[in-house]
Coordinates of C-alpha atoms and ligand atoms in Angstrom, one line a residue:
M128 CA 6.3 -17.0 -11.6
T129 CA 3.2 -17.4 -14.4
A130 CA -0.3 -16.0 -12.8
D131 CA -3.6 -16.2 -14.5
H132 CA -5.4 -13.0 -14.3
R133 CA -7.6 -11.8 -11.6
T134 CA -6.4 -14.9 -9.5
P135 CA -7.3 -13.7 -6.3
H136 CA -4.7 -15.0 -3.7
P137 CA -4.4 -16.5 0.1
P138 CA -2.7 -13.5 2.7
I139 CA 0.5 -13.6 3.3
Q140 CA 2.3 -13.0 6.3
L141 CA 5.9 -11.8 7.0
Q142 CA 7.8 -10.5 9.7
V143 CA 9.8 -6.8 10.8
D144 CA 11.9 -9.1 13.3
L145 CA 13.6 -5.5 15.1
G146 CA 13.7 -7.4 19.4
D147 CA 10.9 -6.0 21.1
R148 CA 9.4 -3.6 18.4
S149 CA 8.8 -6.6 16.0
Y150 CA 5.5 -6.5 14.0
P151 CA 3.9 -8.6 11.1
I152 CA 3.1 -7.4 7.7
T153 CA -0.2 -9.0 6.6
I154 CA -1.0 -9.1 3.0
G155 CA -4.9 -9.9 1.4
Q156 CA -6.7 -9.3 -0.7
S157 CA -10.5 -8.0 0.8
L158 CA -7.9 -7.7 4.6
L159 CA -10.6 -4.5 5.1
N160 CA -13.6 -6.8 5.6
S161 CA -12.1 -8.8 7.8
P162 CA -14.0 -7.8 11.5
E163 CA -10.8 -8.9 13.7
L164 CA -7.9 -8.4 11.5
L165 CA -7.3 -4.6 12.2
A166 CA -9.1 -5.2 15.9
R167 CA -6.3 -7.6 16.8
H168 CA -3.4 -4.9 16.4
V169 CA -5.5 -2.4 18.8
A170 CA -4.5 -3.1 22.3
G171 CA -6.3 -0.1 24.1
K172 CA -10.3 0.8 23.1
R173 CA -9.8 4.2 21.5
V174 CA -8.6 5.0 18.0
A175 CA -7.6 8.0 15.8
I176 CA -7.8 7.1 12.2
V177 CA -6.0 9.2 10.1
T178 CA -6.6 9.6 6.0
N179 CA -7.6 12.1 3.4
T180 CA -10.2 13.7 1.1
V181 CA -9.8 11.0 -0.9
V182 CA -9.0 8.2 0.9
G183 CA -11.7 8.6 3.3
P184 CA -14.7 8.4 1.3
L185 CA -13.2 4.8 -0.3
Y186 CA -12.8 2.6 3.1
L187 CA -12.8 5.4 6.6
E188 CA -16.3 4.4 7.3
R189 CA -15.9 0.3 6.3
V190 CA -12.2 0.5 8.6
A191 CA -14.3 3.0 11.1
G192 CA -17.4 0.6 11.4
L193 CA -15.1 -2.8 11.8
L194 CA -13.8 -0.7 15.0
R195 CA -16.3 -0.1 16.3
E196 CA -18.0 -3.1 15.6
A197 CA -15.8 -4.6 17.9
G198 CA -16.3 -1.9 20.9
M199 CA -14.0 0.6 19.6
Q200 CA -14.4 4.9 19.8
V201 CA -13.5 6.0 17.1
T202 CA -11.9 9.4 16.4
T203 CA -11.0 10.3 12.6
V204 CA -8.9 12.7 11.2
V205 CA -9.2 14.0 7.5
L206 CA -7.0 15.8 5.5
P207 CA -6.6 17.5 2.9
D208 CA -4.8 15.2 -0.1
G209 CA -1.1 15.6 -1.5
E210 CA 2.2 15.3 -1.1
E211 CA 2.3 19.3 -0.7
E212 CA -0.3 18.7 2.3
K213 CA 2.8 17.1 4.3
H214 CA 3.6 19.7 6.6
W215 CA 3.9 20.7 10.0
G216 CA 0.5 22.9 9.4
N217 CA -1.5 19.5 8.5
L218 CA 0.5 17.7 11.7
M219 CA -0.9 19.9 14.0
K220 CA -4.3 19.2 12.8
I221 CA -4.4 15.6 13.9
F222 CA -3.1 16.6 17.3
D223 CA -5.9 20.1 17.4
V224 CA -8.1 17.0 16.9
L225 CA -6.6 14.5 19.7
L226 CA -6.3 16.7 22.0
A227 CA -9.9 18.2 21.4
E228 CA -11.2 15.0 21.3
K229 CA -9.4 13.8 24.6
C230 CA -7.4 11.2 23.4
D231 CA -5.3 9.7 25.9
R232 CA -1.6 7.9 25.4
K233 CA -3.3 4.7 25.3
T234 CA -5.0 5.4 22.1
T235 CA -4.0 4.0 18.9
I236 CA -3.9 6.0 15.7
V237 CA -4.3 4.4 12.5
A238 CA -3.0 5.7 9.3
L239 CA -5.0 5.1 6.7
G240 CA -4.2 6.2 3.1
G241 CA -0.5 6.2 1.1
G242 CA 2.9 7.6 2.1
V243 CA 1.9 10.7 2.9
I244 CA -0.7 10.0 5.3
G245 CA 1.6 6.8 6.9
D246 CA 4.4 9.3 7.3
M247 CA 2.2 12.2 8.5
A248 CA 0.6 10.1 11.1
G249 CA 3.1 8.4 11.7
F250 CA 5.3 11.7 13.0
A251 CA 2.0 12.7 15.0
A252 CA 2.0 9.1 16.6
A253 CA 6.0 9.0 17.3
A254 CA 5.4 12.7 19.1
Y255 CA 1.8 13.0 21.1
M256 CA 1.8 12.4 24.5
R257 CA 5.4 11.1 23.9
G258 CA 4.6 8.1 21.6
V259 CA 1.5 6.4 21.6
P260 CA 0.7 3.0 19.3
F261 CA 0.2 2.9 15.6
V262 CA -1.1 0.6 12.8
Q263 CA -0.4 1.3 9.7
V264 CA -2.8 0.2 6.5
P265 CA -1.6 1.4 3.4
T266 CA -3.5 2.0 0.1
T267 CA -1.3 2.6 -2.1
L268 CA 1.3 0.4 -4.1
L269 CA 3.9 3.2 -2.5
S270 CA 3.0 2.5 0.8
Q271 CA 2.3 -1.3 0.3
V272 CA 5.8 -2.4 -0.9
D273 CA 7.8 0.7 0.7
S274 CA 6.6 3.7 2.9
S275 CA 4.4 1.5 5.7
V276 CA 7.2 -0.6 6.4
G277 CA 10.5 0.6 8.9
G278 CA 9.3 3.0 10.6
K279 CA 10.5 6.0 8.8
T280 CA 8.2 9.4 10.0
G281 CA 8.5 13.0 9.5
I282 CA 6.9 15.9 6.8
N283 CA 8.5 18.2 4.6
H284 CA 10.1 21.3 5.2
P285 CA 10.4 23.7 2.0
L286 CA 13.7 23.6 2.1
G287 CA 14.0 20.0 1.9
K288 CA 12.3 16.9 1.8
N289 CA 11.5 14.7 4.5
M290 CA 14.3 16.9 6.6
I291 CA 11.8 16.4 9.6
G292 CA 10.4 13.4 11.6
A293 CA 11.1 10.6 13.7
F294 CA 12.3 6.3 13.4
Y295 CA 8.9 5.2 15.0
Q296 CA 7.5 1.3 14.4
P297 CA 4.3 0.7 13.9
Q298 CA 2.8 -1.8 16.3
A299 CA 1.0 -4.5 12.5
V300 CA 0.8 -2.9 8.7
I301 CA -1.8 -4.0 7.0
A302 CA -2.1 -4.2 3.2
D303 CA -5.3 -5.0 1.5
T304 CA -4.3 -5.3 -2.0
A305 CA -8.6 -5.0 -2.9
T306 CA -7.6 -1.3 -2.4
L307 CA -5.7 -1.1 -5.3
D308 CA -8.7 -0.9 -7.3
T309 CA -9.6 2.4 -6.7
L310 CA -5.8 3.9 -6.8
P311 CA -5.2 5.5 -10.5
D312 CA -2.6 3.9 -12.4
R313 CA -0.4 6.8 -12.5
E314 CA -0.1 6.6 -9.1
L315 CA 0.2 2.6 -9.9
S316 CA 3.2 3.0 -12.1
A317 CA 4.7 5.4 -9.0
G318 CA 4.6 2.3 -6.7
L319 CA 6.0 0.0 -9.2
A320 CA 9.3 2.4 -9.4
E321 CA 9.9 1.3 -5.3
V322 CA 9.5 -2.2 -6.4
I323 CA 12.2 -2.3 -9.0
K324 CA 14.4 -0.1 -6.8
H325 CA 14.4 -3.2 -4.9
G326 CA 15.1 -5.3 -7.7
A327 CA 18.4 -3.3 -8.6
I328 CA 20.0 -2.8 -5.2
I329 CA 19.8 -6.6 -3.8
D330 CA 18.3 -8.6 -5.5
P331 CA 18.9 -9.1 -9.7
A332 CA 16.4 -12.4 -9.8
F333 CA 13.8 -10.0 -8.4
F334 CA 15.0 -7.4 -11.0
D335 CA 15.0 -10.0 -14.0
W336 CA 11.2 -11.2 -12.6
I337 CA 9.7 -7.8 -12.1
E338 CA 11.2 -7.2 -16.2
A339 CA 9.4 -10.4 -17.3
S340 CA 6.2 -9.5 -15.8
I341 CA 5.7 -5.8 -16.2
G342 CA 3.2 -6.6 -18.6
L343 CA 1.3 -8.2 -15.9
L344 CA 2.1 -6.2 -13.4
M345 CA 0.9 -2.7 -15.5
A346 CA -2.2 -4.8 -16.1
R347 CA -2.8 -4.8 -12.2
D348 CA -3.1 -8.6 -12.3
P349 CA -3.4 -9.9 -8.1
V350 CA -0.9 -12.5 -8.1
A351 CA 1.4 -10.4 -9.7
L352 CA 0.8 -7.5 -7.7
A353 CA 0.6 -9.8 -4.1
H354 CA 3.8 -10.8 -5.2
A355 CA 5.8 -7.8 -5.9
I356 CA 4.3 -6.7 -2.7
Q357 CA 5.3 -9.9 -0.2
R358 CA 9.3 -9.5 -2.3
S359 CA 9.5 -6.3 -1.8
C360 CA 8.9 -5.7 1.9
E361 CA 10.7 -9.2 2.5
I362 CA 13.4 -6.9 0.7
K363 CA 13.2 -3.9 2.9
A364 CA 12.2 -5.8 6.9
D365 CA 15.4 -7.2 6.3
V366 CA 17.2 -4.2 6.1
V367 CA 15.3 -2.8 8.4
R368 CA 16.2 -5.5 10.7
Q369 CA 20.0 -4.5 10.1
D370 CA 20.0 -1.2 10.5
E371 CA 16.9 0.4 11.8
R372 CA 18.2 3.5 12.4
E373 CA 19.9 4.2 9.1
G374 CA 23.6 4.0 9.8
G375 CA 25.2 2.7 7.2
L376 CA 23.1 -0.2 5.4
R377 CA 19.9 1.2 5.1
A378 CA 20.5 4.0 2.9
I379 CA 20.8 1.6 0.0
L380 CA 17.1 1.9 -0.3
N381 CA 17.7 5.4 -0.8
F382 CA 18.3 4.2 -4.8
G383 CA 17.5 7.3 -6.9
H384 CA 16.2 9.7 -4.4
T385 CA 19.2 12.2 -4.2
F386 CA 18.2 12.8 -7.7
G387 CA 14.6 11.7 -7.1
H388 CA 14.6 14.5 -4.0
A389 CA 15.8 17.7 -6.1
I390 CA 13.3 16.8 -8.6
E391 CA 10.1 16.5 -6.0
A392 CA 11.8 19.8 -4.0
G393 CA 13.0 21.7 -7.2
M394 CA 9.3 20.8 -9.0
G395 CA 7.6 22.2 -6.2
Y396 CA 5.9 19.7 -4.3
G397 CA 3.2 17.6 -6.3
E398 CA 3.7 18.7 -9.0
W399 CA 6.5 14.9 -9.8
L400 CA 4.8 12.2 -8.2
H401 CA 7.2 10.8 -5.1
G402 CA 7.3 7.2 -7.2
E403 CA 8.0 9.3 -10.4
A404 CA 11.2 11.4 -9.2
V405 CA 12.4 8.2 -7.7
G406 CA 12.0 6.0 -10.8
C407 CA 13.8 9.1 -13.3
G408 CA 16.6 9.1 -10.2
M409 CA 17.3 6.0 -10.8
V410 CA 17.8 6.6 -14.8
M411 CA 20.4 8.8 -13.2
A412 CA 21.8 7.2 -10.7
A413 CA 21.9 4.4 -13.4
D414 CA 23.8 6.5 -15.4
L415 CA 26.5 7.8 -12.6
S416 CA 27.1 4.7 -12.0
H417 CA 28.2 3.7 -15.9
R418 CA 30.2 6.8 -16.3
L419 CA 32.3 6.1 -13.0
G420 CA 33.3 2.0 -15.1
F421 CA 30.4 0.2 -12.2
I422 CA 27.9 -1.2 -14.7
D423 CA 28.1 -1.4 -18.4
A424 CA 25.9 0.4 -21.1
A425 CA 23.6 -2.3 -21.7
T426 CA 22.5 -2.5 -18.1
R427 CA 22.1 1.4 -18.3
E428 CA 19.7 0.8 -20.8
R429 CA 17.4 -1.8 -19.3
I430 CA 17.0 0.0 -15.9
A431 CA 16.0 3.0 -18.2
A432 CA 14.3 0.4 -20.3
L433 CA 12.1 -0.9 -17.1
V434 CA 11.3 2.3 -15.4
K435 CA 9.9 3.5 -18.9
A436 CA 8.2 0.2 -19.4
A437 CA 6.7 1.1 -15.5
G438 CA 5.1 4.2 -17.5
L439 CA 6.9 6.1 -15.3
P440 CA 8.9 9.6 -16.6
V441 CA 13.3 8.8 -18.0
T442 CA 13.6 12.2 -18.4
A443 CA 14.8 14.5 -15.5
P444 CA 13.6 18.1 -15.7
D445 CA 16.0 20.8 -16.5
L446 CA 16.5 22.8 -13.3
G447 CA 20.3 24.1 -14.7
A448 CA 23.2 22.6 -12.8
A449 CA 24.0 24.8 -10.2
R450 CA 20.2 24.3 -9.3
W451 CA 20.7 20.3 -9.1
L452 CA 23.8 20.8 -7.1
E453 CA 22.2 22.9 -4.8
L454 CA 19.3 21.3 -4.4
M455 CA 21.1 17.8 -3.6
E456 CA 22.8 19.4 -0.8
V457 CA 19.9 19.0 1.2
D458 CA 20.2 15.3 2.0
K459 CA 19.9 13.7 4.8
K460 CA 23.0 11.0 3.3
N461 CA 25.0 13.5 3.0
E462 CA 28.7 14.5 5.6
G463 CA 31.0 17.7 5.5
G464 CA 28.5 18.7 2.8
Q465 CA 29.9 15.8 0.4
I466 CA 26.6 15.0 -1.7
K467 CA 26.6 10.6 -1.3
F468 CA 24.8 8.7 -4.0
I469 CA 23.8 4.8 -3.8
L470 CA 25.2 3.7 -7.3
L471 CA 24.7 0.2 -8.5
K472 CA 28.3 -2.3 -8.8
P473 CA 27.0 -3.8 -10.5
L474 CA 23.0 -4.3 -10.8
G475 CA 21.7 -6.2 -7.9
R476 CA 24.0 -4.6 -5.5
S477 CA 24.9 -1.2 -4.6
V478 CA 27.7 1.4 -2.9
I479 CA 27.0 4.8 -1.0
M480 CA 29.5 7.3 -2.1
P481 CA 29.8 11.0 -3.5
A482 CA 30.6 11.2 -6.8
P483 CA 33.6 13.4 -8.7
Q484 CA 32.0 16.7 -9.9
D485 CA 32.9 16.1 -13.7
A486 CA 30.8 12.7 -13.8
L487 CA 27.4 14.2 -11.7
L488 CA 27.6 16.9 -14.1
A489 CA 27.9 15.3 -17.1
T490 CA 24.9 12.9 -15.5
I491 CA 23.0 16.0 -15.0
A492 CA 23.3 17.0 -18.8
A493 CA 22.4 13.7 -20.2
C494 CA 19.9 12.9 -18.4
T495 CA 18.0 16.7 -19.0
A496 CA 19.2 17.0 -22.0
R497 CA 16.9 14.0 -23.5
T498 CA 13.7 16.4 -23.2
A499 CA 11.7 15.8 -26.1
Ligands
NAD146 P1 0.1 9.5 -1.9 O1 0.0 9.2 -0.3 O2 0.3 10.9 -1.5 O3 -0.8 9.1 -2.3 C1 -0.9 8.9 -3.5 C2 -2.5 9.3 -4.2 O4 -3.0 8.7 -3.7 C3 -3.1 10.4 -3.4 O5 -4.1 11.8 -4.0 C4 -3.7 9.4 -2.5 O6 -4.8 10.2 -1.7 C5 -4.3 8.4 -3.2 N1 -4.8 7.1 -2.9 C6 -4.2 6.5 -1.8 N2 -5.0 5.6 -1.6 C7 -5.6 5.5 -2.8 C8 -7.0 4.1 -3.4 N3 -6.8 3.4 -2.7 N4 -7.6 4.5 -4.3 C9 -7.0 5.7 -4.9 N5 -6.8 6.7 -3.9 C10 -5.6 6.4 -3.5 O7 1.6 9.0 -2.2 P2 2.5 7.7 -2.0 O8 3.4 7.5 -3.6 O9 1.2 6.9 -1.7 O10 3.9 7.8 -0.9 C11 4.5 8.6 -0.8 C12 4.9 9.8 0.0 O11 5.8 8.4 0.7 C13 6.0 10.5 -0.2 O12 5.8 11.7 0.6 C14 6.8 9.8 0.2 O13 8.5 10.6 0.8 C15 6.9 8.8 1.8 N6 7.7 8.0 1.6 C16 8.0 7.0 2.7 C17 8.8 6.4 2.8 C18 8.8 5.9 4.6 O14 9.7 4.9 4.5 N7 8.3 6.1 5.3 C19 9.2 5.0 1.8 C20 9.2 6.1 0.5 C21 8.0 7.2 0.0
LIG147 N1 12.7 4.4 0.9 C1 13.4 4.3 2.5 C2 13.3 4.1 3.5 O1 13.1 3.2 4.0 O2 14.9 3.8 4.4

């Protein structure tokens, strides 16, 4: 695909097919200027918008205004910003406001923000009065290509990432790509990690396209970004359709995450961005895949080069081997005390399996030793 820089793109409509829990994903520029789009997905007359102190000043008034114009009663919850704020205390703050404002079970919760807000607001929607409708309005690249789709919601625990949560699907996902204009470069790179992930685990042609388009993507070319978001959502929706509650296949979406979650928890939430940890984790998973003979050295280097070109770290923090193992033992994929990894076999296909200890330790040593 080629793209003229800054060419606008028409809205793209996708569907997550999950029977009576199916929902549309709309991807387009300036969707938050459209008076009817959001209101269309709100069944009742009450809405609670959950956002944070960074996204709120940028987009809250616009979204609240649209809903008020459509005749809705709007409550707002503005949480502190950051991964380190994705915890029980802030979840309770959402419930505090919902209860104080007497929000009933027909209230729709709108998650306005990145993956942290989407995961927390989605979990609040799953639990408030045993479940109220919610709509995802993702405003980061990461949340537009990944976290807003598929219904995983939750919060972190000091002992493990995303350890408390629920599967709970939204009514709709509305991804306004114009919101990416205000996104810091570091956050754009974090989102590209999940785009690369989708190509690496499932679609080698998409991986080739990302390699060829990384310059356009880093320059925020809107057509290239729209294609990256569309293809990522198509891939994710297809995996979720087949395995909504991660009985098997869906675990491949965690490529790079076993290492990545260990980096996030080991460094302290918020130190490394989730996408940065996933990017570096994919380099480690590719290294492990190579050590087990599943991909050749050239493919491992291709993956590392693309992660680097996306502005992401390729060298992991030196946590010490024992701490690495301890952190990776707290992972939802693990069974019977065995750490499980998503490995490439070959690029574009993935397997889920435990790894021999010697290969794992060699990967940890190689990927943390390169610190320069
Ligand atoms: P985030 O939500 O922390 O957002 C990143 C930063 O960008 C924050 O400071 C945020 O306030 C700011 N921001 C958001 N939109 C902005 C905008 N338009 N302009 C300027 N600043 C903006 O992080 P994220 O990368 O979006 O999401 C990471 C989270 O998503 C992690 O907690 C991760 O575990 C979770 N996640 C969940 C799933 C899932 O399936 N549920 C999948 C992947 C990741
Ligand atoms: N990001 C992993 C999943 O949604 O399953």
